[in-house]
Short mmCIF file of C-alpha atoms in Angstrom, two decimals:
data_model
loop_
_atom_site.label_atom_id
_atom_site.label_comp_id
_atom_site.label_asym_id
_atom_site.label_seq_id
_atom_site.Cartn_x
_atom_site.Cartn_y
_atom_site.Cartn_z
CA MET A 57 0.00 0.00 0.00
CA ALA A 58 2.77 2.44 0.93
CA ARG A 59 4.58 1.93 -2.38
CA ARG A 60 1.40 2.58 -4.37
CA THR A 61 0.61 5.66 -2.26
CA MET A 62 4.09 7.05 -2.82
CA SER A 63 3.68 6.61 -6.59
CA LEU A 64 0.59 8.81 -6.44
CA LEU A 65 2.09 11.56 -4.33
CA PRO A 66 4.27 13.35 -6.90
CA GLN A 67 1.17 13.63 -9.13
CA TRP A 68 -1.29 14.45 -6.37
CA SER A 69 -1.86 18.14 -7.14
CA SER A 70 -2.17 17.29 -10.87
CA ARG A 71 -5.04 14.90 -10.26
CA VAL A 72 -8.73 15.65 -10.70
CA PHE A 73 -11.26 14.10 -8.33
CA SER A 74 -14.79 13.23 -9.40
CA VAL A 75 -17.70 12.48 -7.05
CA GLU A 76 -21.05 11.19 -8.33
CA LEU A 77 -23.92 13.00 -6.61
CA ASP A 78 -27.55 12.65 -7.73
CA GLY A 79 -26.37 10.97 -10.94
CA ALA A 80 -24.04 13.80 -11.96
CA PRO A 81 -20.26 14.10 -11.54
CA HIS A 82 -18.83 16.94 -9.43
CA TYR A 83 -15.16 17.71 -10.02
CA PHE A 84 -12.53 19.20 -7.73
CA ALA A 85 -8.75 19.45 -7.47
CA VAL A 86 -6.25 20.21 -4.71
CA GLN A 87 -3.38 22.68 -4.51
CA LYS A 88 -0.85 23.79 -1.93
CA LYS A 89 -1.75 27.49 -2.01
CA HIS A 90 -5.19 29.06 -1.90
CA ARG A 91 -5.79 31.88 -4.36
CA GLY A 92 -9.32 32.85 -3.45
CA GLU A 93 -11.07 30.11 -5.41
CA GLU A 94 -14.70 29.26 -4.67
CA VAL A 95 -15.69 26.24 -2.65
CA PRO A 96 -16.44 23.27 -4.98
CA ARG A 97 -20.18 22.66 -5.26
CA LEU A 98 -20.24 19.32 -3.48
CA PHE A 99 -18.73 20.97 -0.39
CA GLY A 100 -20.59 24.26 -0.59
CA GLU A 101 -24.06 22.87 -1.28
CA LYS A 102 -24.01 19.39 0.22
CA ALA A 103 -22.08 19.78 3.47
CA GLN A 104 -23.50 21.35 6.64
CA LYS A 105 -21.42 23.24 9.18
CA HIS A 106 -20.66 20.28 11.44
CA ASP A 107 -20.14 17.76 8.62
CA ARG A 108 -16.81 16.11 8.03
CA CYS A 109 -16.06 14.58 4.62
CA TYR A 110 -13.84 11.64 3.74
CA SER A 111 -12.53 10.05 0.56
CA LEU A 112 -11.22 6.51 0.13
CA LEU A 113 -9.27 5.53 -2.99
CA VAL A 114 -8.43 1.88 -3.68
CA CYS A 115 -4.72 1.81 -4.50
CA SER A 116 -3.72 -1.86 -4.79
CA GLY A 117 -1.26 -2.46 -7.61
CA ASP A 118 -2.95 -5.72 -8.68
CA ARG A 119 -5.96 -4.67 -10.76
CA VAL A 120 -7.86 -7.92 -10.22
CA ARG A 121 -7.65 -7.64 -6.45
CA ARG A 122 -8.31 -3.90 -6.73
CA ALA A 123 -11.52 -4.59 -8.66
CA LYS A 124 -12.63 -7.22 -6.14
CA PHE A 125 -11.85 -5.03 -3.18
CA TYR A 126 -13.61 -1.97 -4.63
CA GLY A 127 -16.95 -3.81 -4.52
CA GLU A 128 -16.25 -5.36 -1.13
CA LEU A 129 -15.30 -1.97 0.31
CA ARG A 130 -18.71 -0.53 -0.57
CA ASP A 131 -20.50 -3.36 1.23
CA LYS A 132 -18.23 -2.95 4.24
CA LEU A 133 -18.82 0.80 4.47
CA LEU A 134 -22.59 0.52 4.03
CA ARG A 135 -22.72 -2.17 6.69
CA HIS A 136 -20.64 -0.41 9.35
CA LEU A 137 -20.93 3.35 8.84
CA SER A 138 -23.67 5.39 10.47
CA PRO A 139 -26.85 5.78 8.36
CA GLU A 140 -26.07 9.51 8.42
CA CYS A 141 -23.01 8.90 6.23
CA ASP A 142 -24.01 9.45 2.62
CA LEU A 143 -21.78 7.23 0.42
CA SER A 144 -21.07 8.20 -3.23
CA PRO A 145 -18.83 6.70 -5.95
CA MET A 146 -15.60 8.60 -6.47
CA SER A 147 -12.64 8.49 -8.85
CA SER A 148 -9.30 10.21 -9.25
CA PHE A 149 -7.47 10.63 -12.54
CA LEU A 150 -4.81 12.52 -14.45
CA PRO A 151 -6.51 14.40 -17.31
CA ASN A 152 -5.96 12.71 -20.69
CA VAL A 153 -3.69 10.00 -19.21
CA LYS A 154 -4.94 6.51 -20.12
CA GLY A 155 -5.06 4.00 -17.31
CA SER A 156 -4.68 6.70 -14.63
CA LEU A 157 -8.18 6.29 -13.16
CA ILE A 158 -8.45 4.93 -9.63
CA ARG A 159 -11.79 4.39 -7.94
CA GLY A 160 -13.14 4.74 -4.45
CA TYR A 161 -15.87 6.38 -2.39
CA PHE A 162 -16.66 9.75 -0.89
CA PHE A 163 -18.96 10.44 2.02
CA LYS A 164 -19.90 13.08 4.52
CA ASP A 165 -20.43 12.28 8.18
CA SER A 166 -23.45 14.24 9.45
CA SER A 167 -23.66 12.46 12.79
CA GLY A 168 -21.95 15.26 14.72
CA THR A 169 -19.50 12.78 16.23
CA SER A 170 -16.80 11.09 14.22
CA SER A 171 -15.87 8.29 16.67
CA LEU A 172 -17.78 5.50 14.88
CA THR A 173 -16.60 6.69 11.45
CA GLU A 174 -12.99 6.80 12.56
CA ARG A 175 -13.18 3.29 14.03
CA VAL A 176 -14.48 1.99 10.70
CA LEU A 177 -11.79 3.83 8.73
CA GLN A 178 -9.08 2.64 11.11
CA ASP A 179 -10.18 -0.95 10.51
CA VAL A 180 -10.17 -0.39 6.73
CA ILE A 181 -6.67 1.08 6.47
CA GLN A 182 -5.12 -1.55 8.71
CA ARG A 183 -6.13 -4.40 6.43
CA ASP A 184 -6.84 -2.99 3.01
CA PRO A 185 -5.03 -1.09 0.19
CA VAL A 186 -6.89 2.19 0.68
CA LEU A 187 -5.71 5.80 0.75
CA VAL A 188 -8.02 7.78 3.05
CA CYS A 189 -8.25 11.58 3.17
CA SER A 190 -10.36 13.79 5.40
CA TYR A 191 -11.70 17.24 4.54
CA PHE A 192 -12.03 20.18 6.94
CA ARG A 193 -14.02 23.38 6.64
CA GLY A 194 -12.16 26.62 7.48
CA GLU A 195 -13.48 28.98 10.15
CA ASP A 196 -15.03 31.28 7.55
CA GLY A 197 -16.72 28.33 5.80
CA GLN A 198 -15.29 29.45 2.47
CA VAL A 199 -12.20 27.22 2.40
CA TRP A 200 -11.90 23.44 2.61
CA THR A 201 -8.66 21.54 3.09
CA GLN A 202 -7.73 17.94 2.39
CA ARG A 203 -5.30 15.93 4.50
CA PRO A 204 -4.35 12.25 4.76
CA TRP A 205 -6.16 10.28 7.43
CA PRO A 206 -5.20 9.51 10.08
CA PRO A 207 -2.60 12.21 10.72
CA ALA A 208 0.26 10.25 12.19
CA GLU A 209 3.89 10.55 13.14
CA GLY A 210 6.26 9.62 10.38
CA GLN A 211 3.80 10.72 7.70
CA LEU A 212 5.41 11.03 4.28
CA ILE A 213 6.58 14.63 3.81
CA GLU A 214 4.57 15.18 0.64
CA MET A 215 1.33 14.39 2.43
CA SER A 216 2.08 15.89 5.85
CA GLU A 217 0.63 19.25 4.86
CA ASP A 218 -2.91 20.21 3.99
CA TYR A 219 -4.02 20.73 0.41
CA TYR A 220 -6.66 23.31 -0.44
CA VAL A 221 -9.73 22.01 -2.23
CA VAL A 222 -10.64 23.99 -5.35
CA PRO A 223 -13.13 23.57 -8.22
CA SER A 224 -11.97 21.81 -11.39
CA GLU A 225 -13.40 22.06 -14.88
CA ALA A 226 -15.17 18.98 -16.20
CA PRO A 227 -13.01 16.98 -18.63
CA GLY A 228 -13.96 16.78 -22.28
CA TYR A 229 -15.36 13.28 -21.75
CA HIS A 230 -16.32 11.01 -18.88
CA PRO A 231 -13.19 9.99 -16.89
CA SER A 232 -14.08 6.28 -17.15
CA VAL A 233 -13.04 6.52 -20.81
CA LEU A 234 -9.43 6.55 -19.59
CA ASN A 235 -9.71 2.97 -18.33
CA ILE A 236 -12.12 1.33 -20.80
CA ILE A 237 -9.45 -0.38 -22.90
CA ASN A 238 -8.73 -3.86 -21.53
CA SER A 239 -10.66 -3.08 -18.36
CA ASP A 240 -14.27 -2.73 -19.51
CA VAL A 241 -13.72 -3.88 -23.10
CA PHE A 242 -11.03 -6.39 -24.05
CA TYR A 243 -9.22 -6.21 -27.38
CA SER A 244 -7.24 -9.44 -27.33
CA PHE A 245 -7.53 -12.99 -26.09
CA GLU A 246 -4.39 -12.59 -23.98
CA GLU A 247 -5.66 -9.55 -22.06
CA ALA A 248 -8.93 -11.23 -21.05
CA TYR A 249 -7.18 -14.54 -20.38
CA GLU A 250 -4.69 -12.91 -17.98
CA VAL A 251 -7.53 -11.44 -15.89
CA LEU A 252 -9.29 -14.79 -15.48
CA LYS A 253 -6.00 -16.56 -14.86
CA LYS A 254 -5.30 -14.20 -11.95
CA CYS A 255 -8.77 -14.99 -10.60
CA GLY A 256 -7.92 -18.67 -10.18
CA ASP A 257 -7.03 -18.33 -6.50
CA ILE A 258 -10.03 -16.20 -5.53
CA ILE A 259 -12.70 -17.55 -7.92
CA PRO A 260 -12.39 -21.35 -8.31
CA GLU A 261 -14.86 -21.34 -11.23
CA ALA A 262 -12.36 -19.34 -13.30
CA ARG A 263 -10.22 -22.45 -13.71
CA SER A 264 -13.15 -24.35 -15.22
CA VAL A 265 -13.72 -21.56 -17.74
CA LEU A 266 -10.03 -21.49 -18.73
CA GLU A 267 -10.16 -25.20 -19.53
CA LEU A 268 -12.82 -24.51 -22.19
CA LEU A 269 -10.80 -21.92 -24.09
CA PRO A 270 -9.60 -22.59 -27.64
CA SER A 271 -6.04 -22.46 -28.85
CA ARG A 272 -5.13 -19.16 -30.51
CA ALA A 273 -4.73 -20.81 -33.93
CA GLU A 274 -8.28 -22.18 -33.86
CA ALA A 275 -9.83 -18.83 -32.88
CA ARG A 276 -8.17 -17.12 -35.86
CA SER A 277 -9.23 -19.61 -38.53
CA LYS A 278 -11.15 -18.06 -41.43
CA PRO A 279 -14.29 -19.99 -42.48
CA ASP A 280 -15.10 -20.74 -46.11
CA PHE A 281 -18.79 -19.77 -45.76
CA PRO A 282 -20.31 -16.40 -44.76
CA VAL A 283 -20.81 -15.53 -41.08
CA ILE A 284 -23.83 -13.31 -40.34
CA VAL A 285 -24.23 -11.79 -36.86
CA ILE A 286 -27.61 -10.48 -35.66
CA GLU A 287 -27.42 -7.84 -32.93
CA GLY A 288 -30.01 -5.81 -31.03
CA LEU A 289 -31.59 -5.20 -27.66
CA ASP A 290 -33.87 -7.85 -26.16
CA ALA A 291 -37.32 -8.11 -27.80
CA THR A 292 -36.17 -6.67 -31.13
CA GLY A 293 -36.81 -10.05 -32.80
CA LYS A 294 -33.32 -11.57 -32.85
CA THR A 295 -34.42 -15.10 -31.93
CA THR A 296 -37.20 -15.19 -34.55
CA LEU A 297 -34.91 -13.77 -37.24
CA THR A 298 -31.90 -15.96 -36.50
CA GLU A 299 -34.02 -19.13 -36.52
CA SER A 300 -35.69 -18.09 -39.79
CA LEU A 301 -32.29 -17.37 -41.38
CA ARG A 302 -31.00 -20.74 -40.22
CA ASP A 303 -33.93 -22.54 -41.84
CA THR A 304 -33.95 -20.44 -45.03
CA LEU A 305 -30.20 -20.61 -45.69
CA GLY A 306 -29.57 -24.10 -44.35
CA ALA A 307 -27.15 -22.50 -41.91
CA VAL A 308 -25.88 -23.36 -38.45
CA LEU A 309 -27.13 -21.13 -35.62
CA LEU A 310 -24.75 -20.21 -32.78
CA ARG A 311 -25.28 -17.96 -29.80
CA SER A 312 -22.93 -15.78 -27.80
CA PRO A 313 -22.19 -16.22 -24.97
CA PRO A 314 -21.92 -19.92 -25.89
CA GLN A 315 -24.01 -22.53 -24.13
CA CYS A 316 -20.94 -24.10 -22.51
CA LEU A 317 -20.53 -21.00 -20.29
CA SER A 318 -24.08 -21.18 -18.93
CA PRO A 319 -23.16 -22.97 -15.68
CA TRP A 320 -20.95 -20.05 -14.64
CA ARG A 321 -22.80 -16.99 -15.93
CA ALA A 322 -24.68 -16.32 -12.70
CA ARG A 323 -21.42 -16.61 -10.76
CA PHE A 324 -19.53 -14.13 -12.94
CA ASP A 325 -22.47 -11.74 -13.17
CA GLN A 326 -21.89 -11.10 -9.46
CA GLU A 327 -18.28 -10.06 -10.03
CA PRO A 328 -16.97 -6.51 -10.57
CA PRO A 329 -16.86 -5.22 -14.17
CA LEU A 330 -13.20 -6.11 -14.85
CA ILE A 331 -13.74 -9.81 -14.09
CA ARG A 332 -17.26 -10.02 -15.53
CA ARG A 333 -16.21 -8.38 -18.81
CA ALA A 334 -13.16 -10.65 -19.15
CA PHE A 335 -15.43 -13.68 -18.74
CA TYR A 336 -17.79 -12.53 -21.51
CA ALA A 337 -14.91 -11.45 -23.75
CA LEU A 338 -13.48 -14.97 -23.60
CA GLY A 339 -16.93 -16.28 -24.49
CA ASN A 340 -16.56 -14.52 -27.85
CA TYR A 341 -13.35 -16.45 -28.54
CA ILE A 342 -15.09 -19.74 -27.76
CA THR A 343 -17.87 -18.73 -30.17
CA ALA A 344 -15.21 -17.77 -32.75
CA GLU A 345 -13.75 -21.29 -32.52
CA GLN A 346 -17.22 -22.76 -33.11
CA ILE A 347 -17.76 -20.41 -36.07
CA GLY A 348 -14.43 -21.45 -37.57
CA GLN A 349 -15.35 -25.13 -37.35
CA GLN A 350 -18.94 -24.85 -38.63
CA GLY A 351 -18.13 -22.21 -41.25
CA MET A 352 -16.01 -24.69 -43.18
CA LYS A 353 -19.17 -26.64 -44.04
CA THR A 354 -22.10 -24.20 -44.08
CA PRO A 355 -23.11 -20.54 -43.54
CA VAL A 356 -23.20 -19.51 -39.87
CA ILE A 357 -25.78 -17.28 -38.16
CA VAL A 358 -24.71 -15.86 -34.78
CA ASP A 359 -27.14 -14.45 -32.21
CA ARG A 360 -25.02 -11.61 -30.73
CA PHE A 361 -21.24 -11.44 -30.75
CA TRP A 362 -18.50 -8.93 -29.84
CA HIS A 363 -20.65 -5.88 -30.66
CA SER A 364 -22.99 -6.69 -27.76
CA THR A 365 -20.14 -7.34 -25.34
CA ALA A 366 -18.52 -4.02 -26.19
CA ALA A 367 -21.64 -1.84 -26.53
CA TYR A 368 -23.08 -2.79 -23.14
CA ALA A 369 -19.69 -2.47 -21.43
CA ILE A 370 -19.03 1.00 -22.85
CA ALA A 371 -22.54 2.24 -22.05
CA THR A 372 -22.24 0.95 -18.47
CA ALA A 373 -18.77 2.37 -17.84
CA VAL A 374 -19.72 5.85 -19.06
CA ASN A 375 -22.80 7.38 -17.46
CA GLY A 376 -24.73 10.50 -18.44
CA PRO A 377 -25.59 11.82 -21.92
CA LEU A 378 -24.29 10.63 -25.29
CA SER A 379 -21.67 13.38 -25.26
CA ASN A 380 -19.84 11.45 -22.50
CA LEU A 381 -19.15 8.52 -24.83
CA PRO A 382 -15.71 8.20 -26.40
CA ALA A 383 -15.65 10.22 -29.63
CA GLU A 384 -16.66 8.54 -32.85
CA GLY A 385 -13.58 6.93 -34.37
CA SER A 386 -12.00 6.31 -30.95
CA GLU A 387 -9.88 3.17 -30.62
CA VAL A 388 -12.43 2.04 -28.02
CA TYR A 389 -14.72 1.06 -30.92
CA ARG A 390 -12.17 -0.98 -32.87
CA TRP A 391 -12.63 -4.70 -33.46
CA PRO A 392 -10.07 -6.98 -31.69
CA SER A 393 -7.31 -7.82 -34.14
CA ASP A 394 -7.19 -11.49 -33.08
CA LEU A 395 -10.95 -12.17 -33.18
CA LEU A 396 -12.68 -13.65 -36.23
CA GLN A 397 -14.56 -10.96 -38.17
CA PRO A 398 -18.07 -11.74 -39.43
CA SER A 399 -19.07 -11.16 -43.04
CA LEU A 400 -22.10 -9.04 -42.05
CA VAL A 401 -23.48 -7.60 -38.82
CA VAL A 402 -27.17 -6.63 -38.72
CA LEU A 403 -28.40 -4.39 -35.89
CA LEU A 404 -32.16 -4.66 -35.29
CA THR A 405 -33.70 -1.45 -33.94
CA LEU A 406 -37.15 -0.85 -32.53
CA ASP A 407 -39.16 2.01 -31.08
CA PRO A 408 -38.63 1.94 -27.27
CA GLU A 409 -42.35 1.71 -26.47
CA GLU A 410 -42.88 -1.14 -28.91
CA ARG A 411 -39.88 -2.98 -27.45
CA LYS A 412 -41.32 -2.60 -23.92
CA ARG A 413 -44.69 -3.90 -25.14
CA ARG A 414 -43.03 -6.98 -26.62
CA LEU A 415 -41.08 -7.57 -23.40
CA ARG A 416 -44.29 -7.43 -21.37
CA ASN A 417 -45.94 -9.93 -23.69
CA ARG A 418 -43.00 -12.31 -23.33
CA GLY A 419 -43.18 -12.14 -19.53
CA LEU A 420 -39.61 -13.37 -19.20
CA GLY A 421 -37.08 -12.44 -16.56
CA LYS A 422 -34.56 -9.82 -17.62
CA THR A 423 -30.88 -9.33 -16.94
CA GLU A 424 -29.78 -6.43 -14.76
CA GLU A 425 -28.61 -4.55 -17.84
CA GLU A 426 -31.93 -5.13 -19.62
CA GLN A 427 -33.77 -3.81 -16.54
CA GLU A 428 -31.53 -0.77 -16.70
CA LEU A 429 -32.54 -0.28 -20.36
CA ASP A 430 -36.18 -0.09 -19.32
CA HIS A 431 -35.90 2.62 -16.69
CA ASN A 432 -32.87 4.54 -17.92
CA HIS A 433 -33.47 6.31 -21.21
CA LEU A 434 -29.88 7.60 -21.41
CA PHE A 435 -28.43 4.13 -20.90
CA ARG A 436 -30.46 2.78 -23.82
CA LEU A 437 -29.30 5.65 -26.03
CA ARG A 438 -25.66 5.00 -25.07
CA VAL A 439 -25.98 1.28 -25.86
CA GLU A 440 -27.54 1.96 -29.28
CA GLU A 441 -24.98 4.64 -30.14
CA ALA A 442 -22.07 2.43 -29.05
CA TYR A 443 -23.42 -0.30 -31.36
CA ARG A 444 -23.41 2.16 -34.26
CA ARG A 445 -19.88 3.39 -33.61
CA ILE A 446 -18.16 0.00 -33.54
CA SER A 447 -16.15 -0.62 -36.70
CA GLY A 448 -14.46 -3.53 -38.39
CA PRO A 449 -17.17 -4.51 -39.33
CA ALA A 450 -19.77 -1.84 -38.65
CA CYS A 451 -23.42 -2.72 -38.05
CA VAL A 452 -26.01 -2.39 -40.78
CA THR A 453 -29.18 -1.08 -39.13
CA VAL A 454 -32.53 -2.70 -39.93
CA ASP A 455 -35.91 -1.50 -38.62
CA ALA A 456 -37.49 -4.43 -36.75
CA SER A 457 -40.99 -2.95 -36.48
CA PRO A 458 -42.52 -4.57 -39.62
CA SER A 459 -43.72 -8.17 -39.59
CA ALA A 460 -41.19 -10.94 -38.93
CA ASP A 461 -41.41 -12.06 -42.56
CA GLN A 462 -40.77 -8.53 -43.87
CA VAL A 463 -37.72 -8.19 -41.64
CA LEU A 464 -36.49 -11.60 -42.84
CA GLN A 465 -36.84 -10.59 -46.49
CA GLN A 466 -34.99 -7.33 -45.90
CA VAL A 467 -32.11 -9.11 -44.18
CA LEU A 468 -31.97 -11.78 -46.92
CA LEU A 469 -31.54 -8.98 -49.47
CA LEU A 470 -28.62 -7.65 -47.43
CA ILE A 471 -27.04 -11.09 -47.20
CA ARG A 472 -27.40 -11.73 -50.92
CA GLY A 473 -25.88 -8.36 -51.71
CA LYS A 474 -22.96 -8.51 -49.29
CA CYS A 475 -22.31 -12.23 -48.91
CA HIS A 476 -23.35 -13.50 -52.37
CA LEU A 477 -25.63 -16.19 -50.96
#
């Protein structure tokens, strides 16, 4: 912990801190001298006179253990802190520096006595890789300072003095963008494999998944017949269309994630994003191996593939409006260089109200992300836009509102034009 903390210290005053309050990020920075800046909004509006604020940043050097501990820390704080402590997600980053984002939590203690809070924090820092800071209001109420917690003898010189808290401009994009590559979205077999391999000691099921993985040569094999991927949100008609295409073209129908991962999906869905996304990324390579084998004999239809994995991950990592997404053309949207590329990707789209009506009629249980689609309009827009921005190959959008047969005929025209079937 000390080594990781020391690596942060020389950059401390260059970092920006982001706290999510009421669904919106609030940004602040710290500096050694105060020049009359205003109090950042989250301190000026949200903190009362007797409140004390704290931040906890998870600083473990091992990103798998850091991801695991980040989720566990939230549960620990919610369980042990006073109900008057209002916990919010927090991050710290160096502007425009990829991979610089570290995550944690921010809270204010409104209990009027900090004894319980300090006991909880003391327990956390004794056992866990966490950098804790406390924040103090000046006598005039117009200045806040940040200092490491607890103040102790032998404190590192760089952190022995207070830093003044000042407002910071919002970055040009959501800070999570800095860590999307090979954290939320994986762009090679090796990157995703390394994450699950490191999970072997803490998640026994990871070993079973690794045993299913193909060799690299098999995952790269190019099939002789066309490979058509059908993408779209739930209830856009993917199942009906893919089964009709299978029957019409005499094709093989595959699904991603592959059936062989079903026994472990519920287990990995409980894991933090880094581990969960690596699991689903590797599922695409298993599907790619199946495509390579079947595509030597017949056309292959695939119900979802890498586009879904990436679009949902990007939309989840980056909250807020569409403007927070990585810019169009960003490397975030590139296809993995070692993953088999389909001949055609069709994205089925549907009016949101019609999609909800179809979901109600199906009466099926929904994943957490599909539930989020229903009540979060912005999340749905981010997913759909991320789909459209992925390249290599890009999606061809098809309106799924006509009858199933009309949609089938439209997609068959596309296949005949692009795949010569």
